PDB file of C-alpha atoms in Angstrom:
ATOM      1  CA  SER Z 167      27.067 117.315 117.019  1.00 81.00           C
ATOM      2  CA  ALA Z 168      25.520 115.245 119.785  1.00 88.00           C
ATOM      3  CA  VAL Z 169      22.954 112.635 120.177  1.00 92.00           C
ATOM      4  CA  ILE Z 170      20.744 112.911 123.231  1.00 96.00           C
ATOM      5  CA  SER Z 171      18.361 110.431 124.712  1.00 96.00           C
ATOM      6  CA  GLN Z 172      15.804 110.977 127.297  1.00 97.00           C
ATOM      7  CA  LYS Z 173      13.927 108.649 129.682  1.00 97.00           C
ATOM      8  CA  PRO Z 174      11.144 108.238 129.961  1.00 97.00           C
ATOM      9  CA  SER Z 175       9.667 109.526 126.830  1.00 96.00           C
ATOM     10  CA  ARG Z 176       6.340 110.053 128.583  1.00 96.00           C
ATOM     11  CA  ASP Z 177       4.673 109.438 131.895  1.00 98.00           C
ATOM     12  CA  ILE Z 178       1.519 109.961 133.806  1.00 98.00           C
ATOM     13  CA  CYS Z 179       1.967 110.615 137.507  1.00 98.00           C
ATOM     14  CA  GLN Z 180      -0.328 111.285 140.458  1.00 98.00           C
ATOM     15  CA  ARG Z 181      -0.471 114.509 142.202  1.00 98.00           C
ATOM     16  CA  GLY Z 182       2.079 114.664 145.154  1.00 98.00           C
ATOM     17  CA  THR Z 183       4.544 112.096 143.540  1.00 98.00           C
ATOM     18  CA  SER Z 184       7.843 112.838 141.909  1.00 98.00           C
ATOM     19  CA  LEU Z 185       9.240 112.055 138.489  1.00 98.00           C
ATOM     20  CA  THR Z 186      12.982 111.839 137.714  1.00 98.00           C
ATOM     21  CA  ILE Z 187      13.891 112.329 134.005  1.00 98.00           C
ATOM     22  CA  GLN Z 188      17.317 111.081 132.753  1.00 98.00           C
ATOM     23  CA  CYS Z 189      19.330 112.697 129.987  1.00 97.00           C
ATOM     24  CA  GLN Z 190      22.230 110.835 128.303  1.00 98.00           C
ATOM     25  CA  VAL Z 191      24.600 112.345 125.795  1.00 96.00           C
ATOM     26  CA  ASP Z 192      26.781 110.402 123.371  1.00 95.00           C
ATOM     27  CA  SER Z 193      29.879 112.706 124.096  1.00 92.00           C
ATOM     28  CA  GLN Z 194      31.300 114.627 126.900  1.00 92.00           C
ATOM     29  CA  VAL Z 195      29.877 118.044 127.383  1.00 90.00           C
ATOM     30  CA  THR Z 196      30.385 120.821 129.962  1.00 87.00           C
ATOM     31  CA  MET Z 197      26.974 122.292 130.068  1.00 88.00           C
ATOM     32  CA  MET Z 198      23.681 120.650 130.085  1.00 93.00           C
ATOM     33  CA  PHE Z 199      20.335 122.595 130.191  1.00 94.00           C
ATOM     34  CA  TRP Z 200      16.839 121.718 131.371  1.00 97.00           C
ATOM     35  CA  TYR Z 201      13.819 123.287 129.835  1.00 96.00           C
ATOM     36  CA  ARG Z 202      10.039 123.115 130.422  1.00 97.00           C
ATOM     37  CA  GLN Z 203       7.597 123.601 127.664  1.00 95.00           C
ATOM     38  CA  GLN Z 204       4.059 123.999 128.695  1.00 92.00           C
ATOM     39  CA  PRO Z 205       1.330 123.192 126.326  1.00 87.00           C
ATOM     40  CA  GLY Z 206       1.350 125.484 123.190  1.00 85.00           C
ATOM     41  CA  GLN Z 207       4.120 127.569 124.662  1.00 88.00           C
ATOM     42  CA  SER Z 208       7.871 128.223 124.107  1.00 90.00           C
ATOM     43  CA  LEU Z 209      10.629 126.810 126.114  1.00 93.00           C
ATOM     44  CA  THR Z 210      11.470 128.190 129.524  1.00 94.00           C
ATOM     45  CA  LEU Z 211      14.971 127.475 130.856  1.00 94.00           C
ATOM     46  CA  ILE Z 212      14.752 125.682 134.299  1.00 97.00           C
ATOM     47  CA  ALA Z 213      18.496 125.524 135.160  1.00 95.00           C
ATOM     48  CA  THR Z 214      21.906 124.928 133.799  1.00 93.00           C
ATOM     49  CA  ALA Z 215      23.834 121.896 135.071  1.00 93.00           C
ATOM     50  CA  ASN Z 216      27.654 121.883 135.093  1.00 87.00           C
ATOM     51  CA  GLN Z 217      29.455 118.773 136.172  1.00 83.00           C
ATOM     52  CA  GLY Z 218      30.871 118.915 139.627  1.00 80.00           C
ATOM     53  CA  SER Z 219      29.062 122.096 140.624  1.00 82.00           C
ATOM     54  CA  GLU Z 220      25.580 122.803 141.876  1.00 87.00           C
ATOM     55  CA  ALA Z 221      23.024 123.588 139.158  1.00 93.00           C
ATOM     56  CA  THR Z 222      22.194 127.201 138.405  1.00 93.00           C
ATOM     57  CA  TYR Z 223      18.455 127.896 138.628  1.00 96.00           C
ATOM     58  CA  GLU Z 224      16.461 130.624 136.653  1.00 94.00           C
ATOM     59  CA  SER Z 225      14.119 132.878 138.281  1.00 93.00           C
ATOM     60  CA  GLY Z 226      11.008 131.124 139.372  1.00 95.00           C
ATOM     61  CA  PHE Z 227      12.613 127.658 139.641  1.00 97.00           C
ATOM     62  CA  VAL Z 228      13.935 126.307 143.050  1.00 96.00           C
ATOM     63  CA  ILE Z 229      16.139 123.318 143.774  1.00 96.00           C
ATOM     64  CA  ASP Z 230      13.596 121.785 146.209  1.00 97.00           C
ATOM     65  CA  LYS Z 231      11.019 121.485 143.382  1.00 98.00           C
ATOM     66  CA  PHE Z 232      13.559 120.637 140.472  1.00 98.00           C
ATOM     67  CA  PRO Z 233      16.557 118.895 142.109  1.00 97.00           C
ATOM     68  CA  ILE Z 234      19.206 118.191 139.325  1.00 96.00           C
ATOM     69  CA  SER Z 235      22.127 115.753 139.402  1.00 94.00           C
ATOM     70  CA  ARG Z 236      25.170 115.949 137.173  1.00 94.00           C
ATOM     71  CA  PRO Z 237      27.377 112.982 138.126  1.00 92.00           C
ATOM     72  CA  ASN Z 238      29.515 113.059 134.967  1.00 92.00           C
ATOM     73  CA  LEU Z 239      30.054 114.757 131.623  1.00 92.00           C
ATOM     74  CA  THR Z 240      27.560 112.461 129.700  1.00 95.00           C
ATOM     75  CA  PHE Z 241      24.527 112.386 132.187  1.00 95.00           C
ATOM     76  CA  SER Z 242      22.125 114.444 134.180  1.00 96.00           C
ATOM     77  CA  THR Z 243      18.842 113.943 135.868  1.00 97.00           C
ATOM     78  CA  LEU Z 244      15.963 116.321 136.644  1.00 98.00           C
ATOM     79  CA  THR Z 245      13.391 115.551 139.300  1.00 98.00           C
ATOM     80  CA  VAL Z 246      10.135 117.142 139.269  1.00 98.00           C
ATOM     81  CA  SER Z 247       8.944 116.978 142.924  1.00 98.00           C
ATOM     82  CA  ASN Z 248       5.451 117.143 144.715  1.00 98.00           C
ATOM     83  CA  LEU Z 249       3.744 117.055 141.430  1.00 98.00           C
ATOM     84  CA  SER Z 250       0.616 119.151 140.594  1.00 97.00           C
ATOM     85  CA  PRO Z 251      -1.327 119.362 137.413  1.00 96.00           C
ATOM     86  CA  GLU Z 252       0.437 122.627 136.512  1.00 96.00           C
ATOM     87  CA  ASP Z 253       3.618 120.603 136.105  1.00 97.00           C
ATOM     88  CA  SER Z 254       2.150 118.929 133.099  1.00 97.00           C
ATOM     89  CA  SER Z 255       4.554 119.786 130.364  1.00 96.00           C
ATOM     90  CA  ILE Z 256       7.283 118.682 128.085  1.00 96.00           C
ATOM     91  CA  TYR Z 257      10.752 118.615 129.706  1.00 97.00           C
ATOM     92  CA  LEU Z 258      13.736 118.903 127.518  1.00 97.00           C
ATOM     93  CA  CYS Z 259      17.313 118.709 128.072  1.00 97.00           C
ATOM     94  CA  SER Z 260      19.813 120.096 125.798  1.00 95.00           C
ATOM     95  CA  VAL Z 261      23.518 120.515 125.454  1.00 93.00           C
ATOM     96  CA  ASP Z 262      25.879 123.076 123.871  1.00 85.00           C
ATOM     97  CA  VAL Z 263      28.693 121.423 122.031  1.00 76.00           C
ATOM     98  CA  GLY Z 264      31.865 123.194 121.682  1.00 69.00           C
ATOM     99  CA  HIS Z 265      30.569 126.549 122.975  1.00 66.00           C
ATOM    100  CA  THR Z 266      29.048 127.397 119.597  1.00 69.00           C
ATOM    101  CA  TYR Z 267      25.696 128.286 121.231  1.00 76.00           C
ATOM    102  CA  GLU Z 268      24.134 125.731 118.832  1.00 85.00           C
ATOM    103  CA  GLN Z 269      21.945 123.516 121.128  1.00 89.00           C
ATOM    104  CA  TYR Z 270      21.302 119.912 120.677  1.00 92.00           C
ATOM    105  CA  PHE Z 271      18.031 118.729 122.210  1.00 95.00           C
ATOM    106  CA  GLY Z 272      16.775 115.453 123.558  1.00 95.00           C
ATOM    107  CA  PRO Z 273      13.409 114.300 122.215  1.00 95.00           C
ATOM    108  CA  GLY Z 274      11.537 115.437 125.508  1.00 96.00           C
ATOM    109  CA  THR Z 275       9.717 113.758 128.199  1.00 97.00           C
ATOM    110  CA  ARG Z 276       5.858 114.501 128.205  1.00 96.00           C
ATOM    111  CA  LEU Z 277       4.623 114.664 131.674  1.00 97.00           C
ATOM    112  CA  THR Z 278       0.972 114.442 132.612  1.00 97.00           C
ATOM    113  CA  VAL Z 279      -0.121 115.062 136.255  1.00 98.00           C
ATOM    114  CA  THR Z 280      -3.538 113.714 137.256  1.00 96.00           C
TER     115      THR Z 280
ATOM    116  CA  SER Y 216      13.322 136.570 130.375  1.00 46.00           C
ATOM    117  CA  GLN Y 217      12.211 136.057 126.815  1.00 50.00           C
ATOM    118  CA  GLN Y 218      14.230 137.906 124.357  1.00 63.00           C
ATOM    119  CA  GLY Y 219      12.837 136.937 120.810  1.00 71.00           C
ATOM    120  CA  GLU Y 220       9.298 137.473 119.850  1.00 79.00           C
ATOM    121  CA  GLU Y 221       8.181 135.757 116.548  1.00 81.00           C
ATOM    122  CA  ASP Y 222       5.591 137.020 114.221  1.00 83.00           C
ATOM    123  CA  PRO Y 223       3.173 135.765 113.145  1.00 89.00           C
ATOM    124  CA  GLN Y 224       2.099 133.423 115.968  1.00 90.00           C
ATOM    125  CA  ALA Y 225       0.644 131.069 113.338  1.00 93.00           C
ATOM    126  CA  LEU Y 226       0.771 130.853 109.566  1.00 94.00           C
ATOM    127  CA  SER Y 227      -0.957 128.580 106.973  1.00 95.00           C
ATOM    128  CA  ILE Y 228       0.152 128.493 103.497  1.00 95.00           C
ATOM    129  CA  GLN Y 229      -0.370 126.302 100.489  1.00 97.00           C
ATOM    130  CA  GLU Y 230       2.399 123.692  99.613  1.00 97.00           C
ATOM    131  CA  GLY Y 231       4.811 125.158  97.264  1.00 97.00           C
ATOM    132  CA  GLU Y 232       4.521 128.623  98.529  1.00 97.00           C
ATOM    133  CA  ASN Y 233       7.153 130.489 100.521  1.00 97.00           C
ATOM    134  CA  ALA Y 234       6.792 131.045 104.231  1.00 97.00           C
ATOM    135  CA  THR Y 235       8.218 133.997 105.997  1.00 97.00           C
ATOM    136  CA  MET Y 236       8.638 134.308 109.757  1.00 96.00           C
ATOM    137  CA  ASN Y 237       9.857 137.220 111.731  1.00 95.00           C
ATOM    138  CA  CYS Y 238      11.739 137.613 114.853  1.00 94.00           C
ATOM    139  CA  SER Y 239      12.428 140.641 117.154  1.00 93.00           C
ATOM    140  CA  TYR Y 240      14.674 140.812 119.939  1.00 91.00           C
ATOM    141  CA  LYS Y 241      15.497 143.510 122.651  1.00 88.00           C
ATOM    142  CA  THR Y 242      19.162 143.600 123.494  1.00 86.00           C
ATOM    143  CA  SER Y 243      22.477 143.347 121.531  1.00 88.00           C
ATOM    144  CA  ILE Y 244      23.483 139.965 120.372  1.00 89.00           C
ATOM    145  CA  ASN Y 245      26.409 138.118 119.210  1.00 88.00           C
ATOM    146  CA  ASN Y 246      24.326 135.728 117.109  1.00 90.00           C
ATOM    147  CA  LEU Y 247      20.814 134.545 116.479  1.00 94.00           C
ATOM    148  CA  GLN Y 248      19.544 131.015 115.769  1.00 95.00           C
ATOM    149  CA  TRP Y 249      16.520 129.495 114.322  1.00 96.00           C
ATOM    150  CA  TYR Y 250      15.101 126.084 115.533  1.00 96.00           C
ATOM    151  CA  ARG Y 251      12.335 123.728 114.282  1.00 97.00           C
ATOM    152  CA  GLN Y 252      10.100 121.657 116.483  1.00 95.00           C
ATOM    153  CA  ASN Y 253       7.933 119.075 115.087  1.00 92.00           C
ATOM    154  CA  SER Y 254       4.787 118.350 117.322  1.00 85.00           C
ATOM    155  CA  GLY Y 255       5.775 117.081 120.583  1.00 76.00           C
ATOM    156  CA  ARG Y 256       9.408 116.544 119.860  1.00 83.00           C
ATOM    157  CA  GLY Y 257      12.764 118.091 120.684  1.00 87.00           C
ATOM    158  CA  LEU Y 258      14.016 121.084 118.801  1.00 93.00           C
ATOM    159  CA  VAL Y 259      16.240 120.817 115.788  1.00 94.00           C
ATOM    160  CA  HIS Y 260      18.900 123.496 115.009  1.00 93.00           C
ATOM    161  CA  LEU Y 261      18.377 125.105 111.631  1.00 96.00           C
ATOM    162  CA  ILE Y 262      20.742 127.943 111.164  1.00 95.00           C
ATOM    163  CA  LEU Y 263      22.813 130.424 113.248  1.00 93.00           C
ATOM    164  CA  ILE Y 264      23.575 133.857 111.857  1.00 95.00           C
ATOM    165  CA  ARG Y 265      26.155 135.979 113.484  1.00 93.00           C
ATOM    166  CA  SER Y 266      25.840 139.730 114.338  1.00 93.00           C
ATOM    167  CA  ASN Y 267      28.184 140.823 111.539  1.00 95.00           C
ATOM    168  CA  GLU Y 268      26.319 138.859 108.924  1.00 96.00           C
ATOM    169  CA  ARG Y 269      23.219 140.132 107.074  1.00 97.00           C
ATOM    170  CA  GLU Y 270      22.030 137.036 105.220  1.00 98.00           C
ATOM    171  CA  LYS Y 271      22.634 133.491 105.363  1.00 97.00           C
ATOM    172  CA  HIS Y 272      21.385 130.418 103.312  1.00 96.00           C
ATOM    173  CA  SER Y 273      21.079 126.808 103.918  1.00 95.00           C
ATOM    174  CA  GLY Y 274      19.099 124.785 101.402  1.00 97.00           C
ATOM    175  CA  ARG Y 275      15.534 126.139 101.226  1.00 97.00           C
ATOM    176  CA  LEU Y 276      16.142 128.267 104.147  1.00 97.00           C
ATOM    177  CA  ARG Y 277      17.169 131.950 103.979  1.00 98.00           C
ATOM    178  CA  VAL Y 278      17.782 133.999 107.130  1.00 98.00           C
ATOM    179  CA  THR Y 279      18.384 137.703 107.344  1.00 98.00           C
ATOM    180  CA  LEU Y 280      19.499 139.725 110.182  1.00 97.00           C
ATOM    181  CA  ASP Y 281      19.119 143.487 110.691  1.00 96.00           C
ATOM    182  CA  THR Y 282      20.885 144.518 114.037  1.00 95.00           C
ATOM    183  CA  SER Y 283      19.787 148.189 113.582  1.00 95.00           C
ATOM    184  CA  LYS Y 284      16.118 147.145 113.800  1.00 95.00           C
ATOM    185  CA  LYS Y 285      16.954 144.234 116.118  1.00 94.00           C
ATOM    186  CA  SER Y 286      15.032 141.829 113.803  1.00 95.00           C
ATOM    187  CA  SER Y 287      15.523 138.670 111.877  1.00 96.00           C
ATOM    188  CA  SER Y 288      13.560 136.825 109.412  1.00 97.00           C
ATOM    189  CA  LEU Y 289      13.305 133.173 108.274  1.00 97.00           C
ATOM    190  CA  LEU Y 290      12.258 132.390 104.821  1.00 98.00           C
ATOM    191  CA  ILE Y 291      11.296 128.901 103.681  1.00 98.00           C
ATOM    192  CA  THR Y 292      11.112 128.521  99.960  1.00 97.00           C
ATOM    193  CA  ALA Y 293       8.914 126.031  98.149  1.00 97.00           C
ATOM    194  CA  SER Y 294       7.321 124.719 101.304  1.00 97.00           C
ATOM    195  CA  ARG Y 295       6.522 121.155 101.786  1.00 96.00           C
ATOM    196  CA  ALA Y 296       4.143 119.241 104.069  1.00 95.00           C
ATOM    197  CA  ALA Y 297       7.152 118.156 106.089  1.00 95.00           C
ATOM    198  CA  ASP Y 298       7.919 121.759 106.966  1.00 97.00           C
ATOM    199  CA  THR Y 299       4.804 121.782 109.125  1.00 97.00           C
ATOM    200  CA  ALA Y 300       6.127 122.588 112.652  1.00 96.00           C
ATOM    201  CA  SER Y 301       6.869 125.424 115.003  1.00 95.00           C
ATOM    202  CA  TYR Y 302       9.749 127.590 114.543  1.00 96.00           C
ATOM    203  CA  PHE Y 303      11.658 129.390 117.207  1.00 95.00           C
ATOM    204  CA  CYS Y 304      14.186 132.082 117.112  1.00 95.00           C
ATOM    205  CA  ALA Y 305      16.733 132.131 119.997  1.00 94.00           C
ATOM    206  CA  THR Y 306      19.477 134.516 121.175  1.00 92.00           C
ATOM    207  CA  GLU Y 307      22.042 133.984 123.739  1.00 84.00           C
ATOM    208  CA  GLU Y 308      22.130 135.852 127.043  1.00 79.00           C
ATOM    209  CA  ASP Y 309      24.734 135.164 129.884  1.00 75.00           C
ATOM    210  CA  ASP Y 310      25.773 131.876 128.319  1.00 74.00           C
ATOM    211  CA  LYS Y 311      22.249 130.810 128.103  1.00 80.00           C
ATOM    212  CA  ILE Y 312      19.913 130.421 125.068  1.00 86.00           C
ATOM    213  CA  ILE Y 313      16.621 132.212 125.205  1.00 87.00           C
ATOM    214  CA  PHE Y 314      13.828 131.185 122.971  1.00 91.00           C
ATOM    215  CA  GLY Y 315      10.975 133.329 121.422  1.00 91.00           C
ATOM    216  CA  LYS Y 316       7.432 132.373 121.625  1.00 90.00           C
ATOM    217  CA  GLY Y 317       7.552 130.707 118.109  1.00 92.00           C
ATOM    218  CA  THR Y 318       5.534 130.654 114.929  1.00 94.00           C
ATOM    219  CA  ARG Y 319       3.360 127.643 114.190  1.00 94.00           C
ATOM    220  CA  LEU Y 320       3.611 126.891 110.568  1.00 96.00           C
ATOM    221  CA  HIS Y 321       0.958 124.634 108.936  1.00 96.00           C
ATOM    222  CA  ILE Y 322       1.537 123.637 105.234  1.00 96.00           C
ATOM    223  CA  LEU Y 323      -1.759 122.937 103.389  1.00 95.00           C
ATOM    224  CA  PRO Y 324      -1.908 120.192 100.821  1.00 90.00           C
TER     225      PRO Y 324
END
């Protein structure tokens, strides 16, 4: 198993600014995932972050808008840039421990853009 | 892409009753998972069923898998107020987990 923390838990940001979300895992993991969950919707995968390599983005998500860092095996950040109200969502990070495909999720970051 | 589709989208039942949610998917799978999400929080893994399994139990949870119909069901027996949450099925695709749209379950007192 894995325990995952995210910071901040919530934030209200102004249009045009950026927010960086931190994800910390209590054990070393190879793959970390970032998801977006818009209000009342399911989770959409933004990107997969492997340590030591560029993140792999899903269709519809680009690095300029969602830059990701993965400096070591326990930490990752997701930045949501040039915020607009459409970016208001919950952002979640998750990890896959031991390649079992069971994912452990952080508590999420609730972003509201005004 | 969104592989799993849950049915129904929303379900309200009386406490103590059983709740059944269904999931259909499109392509071949190695396994299927179910997750729970309490309001505004992260997802919690409930159960994983492999493609060569037909049924699996965990406490009050029972999951079935029919690979010929590409469908799975999650049964929660003797429901409790704490079971109020959204439930998602998930399948793996190219080393990624793809989530369905979810079923919002509401347990009435």
